[in-house]
mmCIF file with all atom_site columns, C-alpha atoms in Angstrom:
data_model
loop_
_atom_site.group_PDB
_atom_site.id
_atom_site.type_symbol
_atom_site.label_atom_id
_atom_site.label_alt_id
_atom_site.label_comp_id
_atom_site.label_asym_id
_atom_site.label_entity_id
_atom_site.label_seq_id
_atom_site.pdbx_PDB_ins_code
_atom_site.Cartn_x
_atom_site.Cartn_y
_atom_site.Cartn_z
_atom_site.occupancy
_atom_site.B_iso_or_equiv
_atom_site.pdbx_formal_charge
_atom_site.auth_seq_id
_atom_site.auth_comp_id
_atom_site.auth_asym_id
_atom_site.auth_atom_id
_atom_site.pdbx_PDB_model_num
ATOM 1   C CA . MET A 1 1   ? 0.000   0.000  0.000   1.00 78.00 ? 1   MET A CA 1
ATOM 2   C CA . SER A 1 2   ? 1.100   3.605  -0.597  1.00 93.00 ? 2   SER A CA 1
ATOM 3   C CA . TYR A 1 3   ? 2.782   5.856  1.939   1.00 97.00 ? 3   TYR A CA 1
ATOM 4   C CA . ILE A 1 4   ? 1.938   9.555  2.299   1.00 98.00 ? 4   ILE A CA 1
ATOM 5   C CA . ASP A 1 5   ? 4.036   12.547 3.308   1.00 98.00 ? 5   ASP A CA 1
ATOM 6   C CA . GLY A 1 6   ? 1.699   15.311 4.464   1.00 98.00 ? 6   GLY A CA 1
ATOM 7   C CA . PHE A 1 7   ? 2.418   19.028 4.860   1.00 97.00 ? 7   PHE A CA 1
ATOM 8   C CA . VAL A 1 8   ? 0.672   22.124 6.204   1.00 98.00 ? 8   VAL A CA 1
ATOM 9   C CA . ILE A 1 9   ? 2.552   25.279 5.223   1.00 97.00 ? 9   ILE A CA 1
ATOM 10  C CA . PRO A 1 10  ? 2.036   29.006 5.929   1.00 98.00 ? 10  PRO A CA 1
ATOM 11  C CA . VAL A 1 11  ? 2.666   30.946 2.719   1.00 98.00 ? 11  VAL A CA 1
ATOM 12  C CA . PRO A 1 12  ? 2.484   34.727 2.281   1.00 98.00 ? 12  PRO A CA 1
ATOM 13  C CA . SER A 1 13  ? -0.570  35.388 0.112   1.00 97.00 ? 13  SER A CA 1
ATOM 14  C CA . GLY A 1 14  ? 1.548   37.427 -2.291  1.00 97.00 ? 14  GLY A CA 1
ATOM 15  C CA . ASN A 1 15  ? 3.775   34.383 -2.862  1.00 97.00 ? 15  ASN A CA 1
ATOM 16  C CA . ARG A 1 16  ? 1.033   32.181 -4.296  1.00 97.00 ? 16  ARG A CA 1
ATOM 17  C CA . GLU A 1 17  ? 2.504   32.091 -7.818  1.00 97.00 ? 17  GLU A CA 1
ATOM 18  C CA . ALA A 1 18  ? 6.078   31.774 -6.495  1.00 97.00 ? 18  ALA A CA 1
ATOM 19  C CA . TYR A 1 19  ? 4.924   28.819 -4.355  1.00 97.00 ? 19  TYR A CA 1
ATOM 20  C CA . LYS A 1 20  ? 3.132   27.225 -7.314  1.00 97.00 ? 20  LYS A CA 1
ATOM 21  C CA . THR A 1 21  ? 6.259   27.649 -9.473  1.00 96.00 ? 21  THR A CA 1
ATOM 22  C CA . ALA A 1 22  ? 8.495   26.182 -6.751  1.00 94.00 ? 22  ALA A CA 1
ATOM 23  C CA . ALA A 1 23  ? 6.151   23.229 -6.245  1.00 95.00 ? 23  ALA A CA 1
ATOM 24  C CA . ALA A 1 24  ? 5.997   22.566 -10.000 1.00 96.00 ? 24  ALA A CA 1
ATOM 25  C CA . SER A 1 25  ? 9.789   22.638 -10.247 1.00 92.00 ? 25  SER A CA 1
ATOM 26  C CA . PHE A 1 26  ? 10.118  20.306 -7.239  1.00 93.00 ? 26  PHE A CA 1
ATOM 27  C CA . TRP A 1 27  ? 7.805   17.659 -8.750  1.00 95.00 ? 27  TRP A CA 1
ATOM 28  C CA . PRO A 1 28  ? 10.315  16.325 -11.354 1.00 95.00 ? 28  PRO A CA 1
ATOM 29  C CA . LEU A 1 29  ? 12.842  15.713 -8.582  1.00 94.00 ? 29  LEU A CA 1
ATOM 30  C CA . LEU A 1 30  ? 10.292  13.929 -6.433  1.00 96.00 ? 30  LEU A CA 1
ATOM 31  C CA . LYS A 1 31  ? 9.249   11.839 -9.423  1.00 97.00 ? 31  LYS A CA 1
ATOM 32  C CA . GLU A 1 32  ? 12.913  10.991 -10.078 1.00 97.00 ? 32  GLU A CA 1
ATOM 33  C CA . TYR A 1 33  ? 13.192  9.885  -6.427  1.00 96.00 ? 33  TYR A CA 1
ATOM 34  C CA . GLY A 1 34  ? 10.153  7.609  -6.864  1.00 97.00 ? 34  GLY A CA 1
ATOM 35  C CA . ALA A 1 35  ? 7.122   9.693  -5.849  1.00 98.00 ? 35  ALA A CA 1
ATOM 36  C CA . LEU A 1 36  ? 3.893   8.723  -7.580  1.00 97.00 ? 36  LEU A CA 1
ATOM 37  C CA . ARG A 1 37  ? 1.937   11.939 -7.103  1.00 96.00 ? 37  ARG A CA 1
ATOM 38  C CA . VAL A 1 38  ? 2.072   15.384 -5.514  1.00 97.00 ? 38  VAL A CA 1
ATOM 39  C CA . VAL A 1 39  ? -0.993  17.427 -4.614  1.00 97.00 ? 39  VAL A CA 1
ATOM 40  C CA . GLU A 1 40  ? -0.694  21.086 -3.578  1.00 98.00 ? 40  GLU A CA 1
ATOM 41  C CA . CYS A 1 41  ? -3.828  22.824 -2.280  1.00 98.00 ? 41  CYS A CA 1
ATOM 42  C CA . TRP A 1 42  ? -4.185  26.575 -1.666  1.00 98.00 ? 42  TRP A CA 1
ATOM 43  C CA . GLY A 1 43  ? -6.562  27.300 1.224   1.00 97.00 ? 43  GLY A CA 1
ATOM 44  C CA . ASP A 1 44  ? -9.772  29.057 0.264   1.00 95.00 ? 44  ASP A CA 1
ATOM 45  C CA . ASP A 1 45  ? -12.028 27.921 3.121   1.00 96.00 ? 45  ASP A CA 1
ATOM 46  C CA . VAL A 1 46  ? -9.836  27.607 6.223   1.00 95.00 ? 46  VAL A CA 1
ATOM 47  C CA . PRO A 1 47  ? -12.027 28.643 9.155   1.00 95.00 ? 47  PRO A CA 1
ATOM 48  C CA . ASP A 1 48  ? -10.777 29.728 12.551  1.00 93.00 ? 48  ASP A CA 1
ATOM 49  C CA . GLY A 1 49  ? -11.488 27.052 15.145  1.00 95.00 ? 49  GLY A CA 1
ATOM 50  C CA . LYS A 1 50  ? -12.399 27.435 18.806  1.00 95.00 ? 50  LYS A CA 1
ATOM 51  C CA . VAL A 1 51  ? -9.526  25.272 20.080  1.00 95.00 ? 51  VAL A CA 1
ATOM 52  C CA . THR A 1 52  ? -7.200  24.773 17.123  1.00 95.00 ? 52  THR A CA 1
ATOM 53  C CA . ASP A 1 53  ? -7.178  25.016 13.351  1.00 97.00 ? 53  ASP A CA 1
ATOM 54  C CA . PHE A 1 54  ? -4.843  24.914 10.340  1.00 97.00 ? 54  PHE A CA 1
ATOM 55  C CA . ARG A 1 55  ? -3.839  28.571 10.731  1.00 97.00 ? 55  ARG A CA 1
ATOM 56  C CA . ARG A 1 56  ? -2.914  28.187 14.398  1.00 97.00 ? 56  ARG A CA 1
ATOM 57  C CA . ALA A 1 57  ? -1.097  24.927 13.722  1.00 96.00 ? 57  ALA A CA 1
ATOM 58  C CA . VAL A 1 58  ? 1.449   26.769 11.541  1.00 97.00 ? 58  VAL A CA 1
ATOM 59  C CA . ALA A 1 59  ? 1.243   30.123 13.368  1.00 97.00 ? 59  ALA A CA 1
ATOM 60  C CA . ALA A 1 60  ? -0.040  31.769 10.184  1.00 96.00 ? 60  ALA A CA 1
ATOM 61  C CA . GLN A 1 61  ? 0.250   35.526 10.383  1.00 96.00 ? 61  GLN A CA 1
ATOM 62  C CA . ALA A 1 62  ? -1.850  38.272 8.830   1.00 96.00 ? 62  ALA A CA 1
ATOM 63  C CA . GLY A 1 63  ? -1.348  38.192 5.069   1.00 97.00 ? 63  GLY A CA 1
ATOM 64  C CA . GLU A 1 64  ? -0.507  34.475 4.995   1.00 97.00 ? 64  GLU A CA 1
ATOM 65  C CA . ASN A 1 65  ? -2.545  31.609 3.634   1.00 97.00 ? 65  ASN A CA 1
ATOM 66  C CA . VAL A 1 66  ? -2.317  27.901 4.382   1.00 98.00 ? 66  VAL A CA 1
ATOM 67  C CA . VAL A 1 67  ? -1.211  25.262 1.885   1.00 98.00 ? 67  VAL A CA 1
ATOM 68  C CA . PHE A 1 68  ? -2.218  21.647 2.442   1.00 98.00 ? 68  PHE A CA 1
ATOM 69  C CA . SER A 1 69  ? -0.030  19.275 0.474   1.00 97.00 ? 69  SER A CA 1
ATOM 70  C CA . TRP A 1 70  ? 0.794   15.610 0.167   1.00 98.00 ? 70  TRP A CA 1
ATOM 71  C CA . VAL A 1 71  ? 3.188   13.342 -1.690  1.00 98.00 ? 71  VAL A CA 1
ATOM 72  C CA . VAL A 1 72  ? 2.236   9.765  -2.529  1.00 97.00 ? 72  VAL A CA 1
ATOM 73  C CA . TRP A 1 73  ? 5.031   7.183  -2.415  1.00 98.00 ? 73  TRP A CA 1
ATOM 74  C CA . PRO A 1 74  ? 4.809   3.510  -3.380  1.00 97.00 ? 74  PRO A CA 1
ATOM 75  C CA . SER A 1 75  ? 5.940   2.522  0.150   1.00 97.00 ? 75  SER A CA 1
ATOM 76  C CA . LYS A 1 76  ? 7.560   3.849  3.322   1.00 97.00 ? 76  LYS A CA 1
ATOM 77  C CA . GLU A 1 77  ? 10.808  2.245  2.197   1.00 97.00 ? 77  GLU A CA 1
ATOM 78  C CA . ALA A 1 78  ? 10.690  4.182  -1.096  1.00 97.00 ? 78  ALA A CA 1
ATOM 79  C CA . ARG A 1 79  ? 9.978   7.402  0.808   1.00 97.00 ? 79  ARG A CA 1
ATOM 80  C CA . ASP A 1 80  ? 12.813  6.815  3.257   1.00 97.00 ? 80  ASP A CA 1
ATOM 81  C CA . ALA A 1 81  ? 15.269  6.068  0.423   1.00 96.00 ? 81  ALA A CA 1
ATOM 82  C CA . ALA A 1 82  ? 14.125  9.224  -1.389  1.00 96.00 ? 82  ALA A CA 1
ATOM 83  C CA . GLY A 1 83  ? 14.649  11.282 1.768   1.00 93.00 ? 83  GLY A CA 1
ATOM 84  C CA . LYS A 1 84  ? 18.268  10.166 1.939   1.00 93.00 ? 84  LYS A CA 1
ATOM 85  C CA . LYS A 1 85  ? 18.779  11.008 -1.747  1.00 93.00 ? 85  LYS A CA 1
ATOM 86  C CA . MET A 1 86  ? 17.180  14.440 -1.290  1.00 90.00 ? 86  MET A CA 1
ATOM 87  C CA . ARG A 1 87  ? 19.452  15.320 1.629   1.00 89.00 ? 87  ARG A CA 1
ATOM 88  C CA . GLU A 1 88  ? 22.484  14.447 -0.524  1.00 92.00 ? 88  GLU A CA 1
ATOM 89  C CA . ASP A 1 89  ? 21.305  16.028 -3.796  1.00 91.00 ? 89  ASP A CA 1
ATOM 90  C CA . PRO A 1 90  ? 23.040  19.375 -4.500  1.00 91.00 ? 90  PRO A CA 1
ATOM 91  C CA . ARG A 1 91  ? 20.013  20.506 -6.565  1.00 88.00 ? 91  ARG A CA 1
ATOM 92  C CA . MET A 1 92  ? 18.024  20.701 -3.342  1.00 85.00 ? 92  MET A CA 1
ATOM 93  C CA . LYS A 1 93  ? 20.217  23.548 -2.050  1.00 84.00 ? 93  LYS A CA 1
ATOM 94  C CA . ASP A 1 94  ? 19.092  25.840 -4.880  1.00 79.00 ? 94  ASP A CA 1
ATOM 95  C CA . MET A 1 95  ? 15.367  25.163 -4.493  1.00 81.00 ? 95  MET A CA 1
ATOM 96  C CA . PRO A 1 96  ? 13.403  28.342 -3.765  1.00 82.00 ? 96  PRO A CA 1
ATOM 97  C CA . MET A 1 97  ? 11.327  28.317 -0.577  1.00 88.00 ? 97  MET A CA 1
ATOM 98  C CA . PRO A 1 98  ? 8.770   31.149 -0.739  1.00 94.00 ? 98  PRO A CA 1
ATOM 99  C CA . PHE A 1 99  ? 7.591   30.506 2.837   1.00 94.00 ? 99  PHE A CA 1
ATOM 100 C CA . ASP A 1 100 ? 8.946   30.156 6.378   1.00 93.00 ? 100 ASP A CA 1
ATOM 101 C CA . GLY A 1 101 ? 10.029  26.527 6.516   1.00 91.00 ? 101 GLY A CA 1
ATOM 102 C CA . LYS A 1 102 ? 10.383  26.633 10.309  1.00 95.00 ? 102 LYS A CA 1
ATOM 103 C CA . ARG A 1 103 ? 6.597   26.805 10.641  1.00 96.00 ? 103 ARG A CA 1
ATOM 104 C CA . MET A 1 104 ? 5.852   24.012 8.161   1.00 96.00 ? 104 MET A CA 1
ATOM 105 C CA . ILE A 1 105 ? 4.265   20.934 9.725   1.00 97.00 ? 105 ILE A CA 1
ATOM 106 C CA . PHE A 1 106 ? 5.029   17.599 8.108   1.00 96.00 ? 106 PHE A CA 1
ATOM 107 C CA . GLY A 1 107 ? 4.810   13.899 8.779   1.00 97.00 ? 107 GLY A CA 1
ATOM 108 C CA . GLY A 1 108 ? 4.620   10.459 7.207   1.00 97.00 ? 108 GLY A CA 1
ATOM 109 C CA . PHE A 1 109 ? 1.404   8.478  7.193   1.00 97.00 ? 109 PHE A CA 1
ATOM 110 C CA . SER A 1 110 ? 0.416   4.886  6.509   1.00 97.00 ? 110 SER A CA 1
ATOM 111 C CA . VAL A 1 111 ? -2.777  4.666  4.474   1.00 94.00 ? 111 VAL A CA 1
ATOM 112 C CA . LEU A 1 112 ? -5.767  3.292  6.390   1.00 94.00 ? 112 LEU A CA 1
ATOM 113 C CA . LEU A 1 113 ? -8.358  3.684  3.634   1.00 91.00 ? 113 LEU A CA 1
ATOM 114 C CA . ASP A 1 114 ? -8.141  4.822  0.038   1.00 89.00 ? 114 ASP A CA 1
ATOM 115 C CA . SER A 1 115 ? -11.507 4.734  -1.675  1.00 89.00 ? 115 SER A CA 1
ATOM 116 C CA . GLY A 1 116 ? -9.845  5.644  -4.971  1.00 83.00 ? 116 GLY A CA 1
ATOM 117 C CA . ALA A 1 117 ? -7.451  2.698  -4.910  1.00 61.00 ? 117 ALA A CA 1
ATOM 118 C CA . GLU A 1 118 ? -7.654  0.275  -7.786  1.00 61.00 ? 118 GLU A CA 1
#
């Protein structure tokens, strides 16, 4: 079964196109490392919660939006091997990051249910 890397990222609203460009340029590298799919979603209905919410989770500031993103890998082993390659790849050093990476939340997830699976 697939393995998912998930991300919640605060991005300055004015950097939407720069983020989209960076994400599009990152996809070929991820594909080379073995990723099956990348989905990048720009928040357009991210309500404030009473206890917590996406904006609070990444300490989004005024003028920032939230991106919800995931990468699909064939397995955790493939993802772990790709992570090692990414850390060693000199192309990664030149990748633009149009957001504050210190406030990005990320994690790896085993799939429990995928209603779109073949």
